[in-house]
Amino acid sequence: MDIRFVTAGGGDVVAVMATEAGELLDAGKALDAAANGRIAKAMKAARFTGAAGQVADILAPEGIDFGRVLVIGLGKPDAANGMTVERWAGHAVKRTLTSGAEKLVLQPDALPTVSKAEAGAHAAMGARLAAYRFDTYKTKLKPEQKPTLQAVEIMMDGTAAAKARAEKDSAIVEGVFFARDLVSEPPNVLYPESFAERLRDLETLGVEVDLIEPAQMERLGMGALLGVAQGSAHPARLVAMKWNGAATKKGKPLALVGKGVTFDTGGISLKPGAGMDEMKGDMGGAAAVAGVMKAVALRKAKANVVGVVALVENMPGANAQRPGDIVNTMSGQTIEVLNTDAEGRLILADAVWYAQDKFDPAAVIDLATLTGAVIVALGHEHAGLFSSDEDLAHAITAAAQTEGESVWRLPLSPAYDKLIDTPNADMKNIAGKPMAGSIVGAQFIKRFIKEGVPWAHLDIAGTAWKPAPYEDPISPTWATGYGVRLLNRLIANRYED
Ligand code: BES
Ligand code: MN
Ligand code: ZN
């Protein structure tokens, strides 16, 4: 699908903005005038109120060069931001993608806190994100189920600034799509080795990619990572991706670490069968890290960033680890594995240590679909944010807000840390009782963060994918790509702007 910026012309469908109270904005008013007031009349007949996401779908009024008009509500104009424009554009694309229409024209207006150029760029972003589909394995789509939309034109005066921004943003879209594709792939196709191979492709963009195999993990003492992998026929991989774009090449990098469990059965602490297929997405943290690396490389970010992902399949099997096993980690600390389903923290223990040991990072941020408990606490609206560093926590919260990838901070404290003490080893991988599950997971990872290293953990179990009836026009399928935009923004804010 092409995105173009134009100043005039027609098309199959046009979309304009309206605010709550059912008021058309300028572009819509001009169109309505050309159509002799028929658009306003149809809005009234449809009881259109301009609520966010509400659509009045109007067929071919005379006097204008479009077959259909979509008046799409923004809600309250004062509350509208860039994300509001993206969702507005997303609704328009969702309505037209397979409708038979080939050309959609978006006419964004400036809003109280969004300039015209920003509105144009966000419209492009929303249109692209909404057009995403994962049809790789659909061989029998009927013609009416296939996308027909060939082009989205963003019509506005003074297109240059919006166009320049939108061109830069395409790197972010590519990163989000990379993450979504990885999360969507089935677990028989995407397993540690095949995942690692896909990451190797980032070399063509100038990313340095290092693949670490079990023999080397053994030498490094990564017993926790190897312990999770040992029940699977697929050997583990640890992949380090390095983007050195800062002016000072030796500047300490930001390290992003991702949980990449390509399928989580729970291991010997087997999960119940219902819905277990969703655990193909248990590599959403690794996918987000991969997506950010792709985005920063594509846009040649002036920042030093390393991505480290731990890739394993958590399976029960003759060689699987048992509840009660005690494993060694690269850090030297030992872990009593009391539940093989709390595997994410085990692989992250070795992965975050490796990232610190190898790259001496300025800060570490890990992303993981770590706990079901974070869904109990926050649903699918916010990722859980944990951090030992106020500055980093605030920077992440700000980036999350701008990009519409919300976070909510949860506490850490020595009292929670105590819950993972055990008489048998340095720590155990679950608390004695099922309580504060997401915090306990975070406390566990924290034990592998070196003194003085700013660290944050994002529990994305509720946000990496969303269950079926969930409606978000700019994230139309199961996999969201959550984290790519947030981290890309954080990098831009911290190291570039
Ligand atoms: N991958 C799961 C967490 C998860 C659950 C992600 C639902 C997405 C949706 C993780 O490995 C897990 O099994 N966690 C356990 C931890 C428990 C054993 C302490 C959980 O949440 O039940
Ligand atoms: Mn698990
Ligand atoms: Zn898991």
Coordinates of N, CA, C and O in Angstrom, one line a residue, residues 339-431:
N339 N 9.3 -24.1 40.2 CA 8.2 -24.2 39.2 C 8.9 -24.0 37.9 O 9.4 -22.9 37.6
T340 N 8.8 -25.0 37.0 CA 9.4 -24.9 35.7 C 8.7 -23.9 34.8 O 9.1 -23.6 33.7
D341 N 7.5 -23.5 35.2 CA 6.7 -22.6 34.4 C 7.1 -21.1 34.7 O 6.7 -20.2 34.0
A342 N 7.9 -20.9 35.7 CA 8.5 -19.6 35.9 C 9.8 -19.5 35.3 O 10.9 -19.4 35.9
E343 N 9.8 -19.7 33.9 CA 11.0 -19.9 33.1 C 11.6 -18.7 32.6 O 12.8 -18.6 32.3
G344 N 10.7 -17.6 32.4 CA 11.2 -16.4 31.8 C 12.3 -15.8 32.6 O 13.3 -15.3 32.1
R345 N 12.1 -15.7 33.9 CA 13.0 -15.1 34.8 C 14.4 -15.9 34.8 O 15.4 -15.3 35.0
L346 N 14.3 -17.2 34.6 CA 15.5 -18.0 34.5 C 16.3 -17.7 33.3 O 17.6 -17.5 33.5
I347 N 15.7 -17.5 32.2 CA 16.5 -17.2 31.0 C 17.0 -15.8 31.1 O 18.1 -15.5 30.6
L348 N 16.2 -14.9 31.7 CA 16.6 -13.5 31.8 C 17.7 -13.3 32.7 O 18.6 -12.4 32.6
A349 N 17.8 -14.2 33.8 CA 18.9 -14.1 34.7 C 20.2 -14.1 34.0 O 21.1 -13.3 34.3
D350 N 20.4 -15.1 33.1 CA 21.6 -15.2 32.4 C 21.7 -14.2 31.3 O 22.8 -13.6 31.0
A351 N 20.6 -13.8 30.7 CA 20.7 -12.8 29.6 C 21.0 -11.4 30.1 O 21.9 -10.7 29.4
V352 N 20.4 -11.0 31.2 CA 20.8 -9.6 31.6 C 22.2 -9.6 32.2 O 22.9 -8.6 32.0
W353 N 22.7 -10.7 32.7 CA 24.0 -10.7 33.2 C 25.0 -10.7 32.1 O 26.0 -9.9 32.1
Y354 N 24.7 -11.4 31.0 CA 25.5 -11.4 29.8 C 25.6 -10.0 29.3 O 26.7 -9.5 28.9
A355 N 24.5 -9.3 29.2 CA 24.4 -8.0 28.6 C 25.3 -7.0 29.4 O 26.0 -6.2 28.8
Q356 N 25.3 -7.1 30.7 CA 26.1 -6.2 31.5 C 27.6 -6.6 31.4 O 28.4 -5.7 31.4
D357 N 27.8 -7.9 31.5 CA 29.2 -8.4 31.5 C 29.9 -8.0 30.2 O 31.0 -7.6 30.1
K358 N 29.2 -8.2 29.1 CA 29.8 -8.0 27.8 C 29.8 -6.6 27.3 O 30.7 -6.1 26.6
F359 N 28.8 -5.8 27.6 CA 28.6 -4.5 27.0 C 28.8 -3.3 27.9 O 28.7 -2.1 27.5
D360 N 28.9 -3.5 29.2 CA 29.0 -2.4 30.2 C 28.0 -1.3 29.9 O 28.4 -0.1 29.7
P361 N 26.7 -1.6 29.9 CA 25.7 -0.6 29.4 C 25.5 0.5 30.4 O 25.7 0.4 31.6
A362 N 25.0 1.6 29.8 CA 24.6 2.8 30.6 C 23.3 2.5 31.4 O 23.1 3.1 32.4
A363 N 22.5 1.6 30.8 CA 21.2 1.2 31.5 C 20.8 -0.1 30.9 O 21.2 -0.4 29.7
V364 N 20.0 -0.9 31.6 CA 19.4 -2.1 31.1 C 17.9 -2.0 31.2 O 17.3 -1.7 32.2
I365 N 17.2 -2.3 30.1 CA 15.8 -2.5 30.1 C 15.4 -3.9 29.6 O 15.8 -4.2 28.5
D366 N 14.7 -4.6 30.4 CA 14.3 -5.9 29.9 C 12.8 -5.9 29.6 O 12.0 -5.2 30.3
L367 N 12.4 -6.7 28.6 CA 11.0 -6.8 28.3 C 10.6 -8.3 28.2 O 11.3 -9.1 27.6
A368 N 9.5 -8.6 28.9 CA 9.2 -10.0 29.0 C 7.7 -10.2 29.2 O 7.0 -9.5 29.9
T369 N 7.1 -11.2 28.5 CA 5.8 -11.7 28.8 C 5.9 -12.6 30.1 O 5.9 -13.8 30.0
L370 N 6.1 -11.9 31.2 CA 6.7 -12.7 32.4 C 5.6 -13.3 33.2 O 5.8 -14.5 33.7
T371 N 4.5 -12.6 33.5 CA 3.5 -13.2 34.4 C 2.1 -13.0 34.0 O 1.7 -11.9 33.5
G372 N 1.3 -14.0 34.2 CA -0.2 -13.9 34.1 C -0.7 -12.9 35.1 O -1.7 -12.2 34.8
A373 N 0.0 -12.7 36.2 CA -0.5 -11.8 37.2 C -0.6 -10.3 36.8 O -1.4 -9.6 37.3
V374 N 0.3 -10.0 35.8 CA 0.2 -8.6 35.4 C -1.1 -8.3 34.6 O -1.6 -7.2 34.5
I375 N -1.6 -9.4 34.0 CA -2.9 -9.2 33.3 C -4.0 -9.1 34.3 O -5.0 -8.3 34.1
V376 N -3.9 -9.8 35.4 CA -4.9 -9.7 36.5 C -4.9 -8.3 37.0 O -5.9 -7.6 37.2
A377 N -3.7 -7.7 37.2 CA -3.6 -6.3 37.7 C -3.9 -5.3 36.7 O -4.7 -4.3 37.1
L378 N -3.5 -5.3 35.5 CA -3.6 -4.2 34.6 C -4.3 -4.5 33.3 O -4.5 -3.7 32.4
G379 N -4.8 -5.8 33.1 CA -5.5 -6.1 31.9 C -4.6 -6.0 30.7 O -3.4 -6.2 30.8
H380 N -5.2 -5.5 29.6 CA -4.4 -5.4 28.4 C -4.1 -3.9 28.1 O -3.7 -3.6 27.0
E381 N -4.3 -3.1 29.1 CA -4.2 -1.6 28.8 C -2.8 -1.1 29.1 O -2.3 -0.2 28.4
H382 N -2.2 -1.6 30.1 CA -0.8 -1.1 30.5 C 0.1 -2.3 30.7 O -0.3 -3.3 31.2
A383 N 1.4 -2.0 30.3 CA 2.4 -3.0 30.7 C 2.8 -2.6 32.1 O 2.7 -1.5 32.5
G384 N 3.3 -3.6 32.9 CA 3.8 -3.3 34.2 C 5.2 -2.8 34.1 O 6.1 -3.4 33.4
L385 N 5.5 -1.7 34.8 CA 6.8 -1.1 34.8 C 7.4 -1.2 36.2 O 6.8 -0.8 37.1
F386 N 8.6 -1.7 36.2 CA 9.4 -1.8 37.5 C 10.7 -1.2 37.3 O 11.4 -1.4 36.2
S387 N 11.2 -0.3 38.2 CA 12.5 0.2 38.0 C 13.1 0.6 39.3 O 12.4 1.1 40.2
S388 N 14.4 0.5 39.4 CA 15.2 0.9 40.6 C 15.7 2.3 40.4 O 16.5 2.8 41.2
D389 N 15.4 2.9 39.2 CA 16.0 4.2 38.9 C 14.9 5.2 38.5 O 14.1 5.0 37.5
E390 N 14.7 6.3 39.3 CA 13.6 7.2 39.0 C 13.7 7.9 37.6 O 12.7 8.0 37.0
D391 N 14.9 8.3 37.2 CA 15.0 9.0 35.9 C 14.6 8.1 34.8 O 13.9 8.5 33.9
L392 N 15.1 6.8 34.9 CA 14.8 5.9 33.8 C 13.3 5.6 33.8 O 12.6 5.6 32.8
A393 N 12.7 5.4 35.0 CA 11.2 5.2 35.1 C 10.4 6.3 34.5 O 9.5 6.1 33.7
H394 N 10.9 7.5 34.8 CA 10.1 8.7 34.2 C 10.3 8.8 32.7 O 9.4 9.1 32.0
A395 N 11.5 8.5 32.3 CA 11.8 8.6 30.8 C 10.9 7.6 30.1 O 10.4 7.8 29.0
I396 N 10.8 6.4 30.7 CA 10.0 5.3 30.0 C 8.5 5.7 30.0 O 7.8 5.6 29.0
T397 N 8.1 6.3 31.2 CA 6.7 6.6 31.3 C 6.3 7.7 30.2 O 5.3 7.7 29.6
A398 N 7.2 8.7 30.1 CA 7.0 9.8 29.1 C 7.0 9.2 27.7 O 6.1 9.6 26.9
A399 N 7.9 8.4 27.3 CA 8.0 7.8 26.0 C 6.7 7.0 25.7 O 6.1 7.0 24.6
A400 N 6.3 6.2 26.8 CA 5.1 5.4 26.6 C 3.9 6.2 26.3 O 3.0 5.8 25.5
Q401 N 3.8 7.3 27.0 CA 2.6 8.2 26.8 C 2.6 8.8 25.4 O 1.5 8.7 24.8
T402 N 3.7 9.2 24.9 CA 3.7 9.8 23.6 C 3.3 8.8 22.5 O 2.7 9.1 21.5
E403 N 3.8 7.6 22.7 CA 3.6 6.6 21.7 C 2.3 5.7 21.8 O 2.1 4.8 21.1
G404 N 1.5 6.0 22.9 CA 0.3 5.2 23.1 C 0.6 3.8 23.5 O -0.2 2.9 23.2
E405 N 1.7 3.5 24.1 CA 2.0 2.2 24.6 C 2.2 2.3 26.1 O 3.3 2.5 26.6
S406 N 1.0 2.3 26.8 CA 1.0 2.7 28.2 C 1.7 1.8 29.1 O 1.8 0.6 28.9
V407 N 2.2 2.4 30.2 CA 2.8 1.6 31.3 C 2.2 2.0 32.6 O 1.7 3.2 32.7
W408 N 2.3 1.2 33.6 CA 1.9 1.6 34.9 C 2.9 1.0 35.9 O 3.3 -0.2 35.8
R409 N 3.4 1.9 36.7 CA 4.6 1.5 37.6 C 4.1 0.7 38.8 O 3.1 1.1 39.4
L410 N 4.8 -0.3 39.1 CA 4.5 -1.1 40.3 C 5.7 -1.2 41.2 O 6.8 -0.9 40.7
P411 N 5.5 -1.5 42.4 CA 6.7 -1.3 43.4 C 7.7 -2.4 43.4 O 7.4 -3.6 43.0
L412 N 8.8 -2.1 43.9 CA 9.9 -3.1 44.3 C 10.2 -2.7 45.7 O 10.2 -1.6 46.1
S413 N 10.6 -3.7 46.5 CA 11.1 -3.4 47.8 C 11.7 -4.7 48.5 O 11.4 -5.8 48.1
P414 N 12.6 -4.5 49.5 CA 13.3 -5.6 50.1 C 12.3 -6.6 50.7 O 12.6 -7.8 50.7
A415 N 11.1 -6.2 51.1 CA 10.2 -7.1 51.7 C 9.7 -8.1 50.6 O 9.5 -9.3 50.9
Y416 N 9.5 -7.6 49.4 CA 9.2 -8.6 48.3 C 10.3 -9.5 47.9 O 10.2 -10.6 47.6
D417 N 11.5 -8.8 48.0 CA 12.7 -9.6 47.6 C 12.9 -10.8 48.5 O 13.3 -11.9 48.0
K418 N 12.6 -10.7 49.8 CA 12.7 -11.8 50.7 C 11.9 -13.0 50.3 O 12.2 -14.1 50.7
L419 N 10.8 -12.8 49.6 CA 9.9 -13.9 49.2 C 10.6 -15.0 48.4 O 10.1 -16.1 48.3
I420 N 11.7 -14.6 47.8 CA 12.4 -15.7 47.0 C 13.6 -16.2 47.6 O 14.4 -16.9 47.0
D421 N 13.8 -16.0 48.9 CA 14.8 -16.7 49.7 C 14.5 -18.1 49.9 O 13.3 -18.5 50.0
T422 N 15.4 -19.0 49.9 CA 15.2 -20.4 50.2 C 16.4 -21.0 51.0 O 17.5 -20.5 50.8
P423 N 16.1 -21.9 51.8 CA 17.2 -22.5 52.6 C 18.2 -23.4 51.6 O 19.3 -23.6 52.0
N424 N 17.7 -23.7 50.5 CA 18.4 -24.7 49.6 C 19.4 -24.1 48.6 O 20.2 -24.8 48.1
A425 N 19.2 -22.8 48.3 CA 20.1 -22.2 47.3 C 20.1 -20.7 47.5 O 19.6 -20.2 48.5
D426 N 20.7 -19.9 46.6 CA 20.7 -18.5 46.8 C 19.3 -17.9 46.7 O 19.0 -16.8 47.2
M427 N 18.5 -18.5 45.8 CA 17.1 -18.0 45.7 C 16.3 -19.1 45.0 O 16.8 -20.1 44.5
K428 N 15.0 -19.0 45.1 CA 14.1 -19.9 44.4 C 13.3 -19.1 43.3 O 13.3 -17.8 43.4
N429 N 12.8 -19.7 42.4 CA 12.2 -19.0 41.2 C 10.7 -18.6 41.4 O 10.2 -18.0 40.5
I430 N 10.1 -19.0 42.5 CA 8.7 -18.5 42.8 C 8.7 -18.2 44.3 O 9.5 -18.7 45.1
A431 N 7.6 -17.4 44.7 CA 7.4 -17.2 46.1 C 6.7 -18.4 46.7 O 6.2 -19.2 46.0

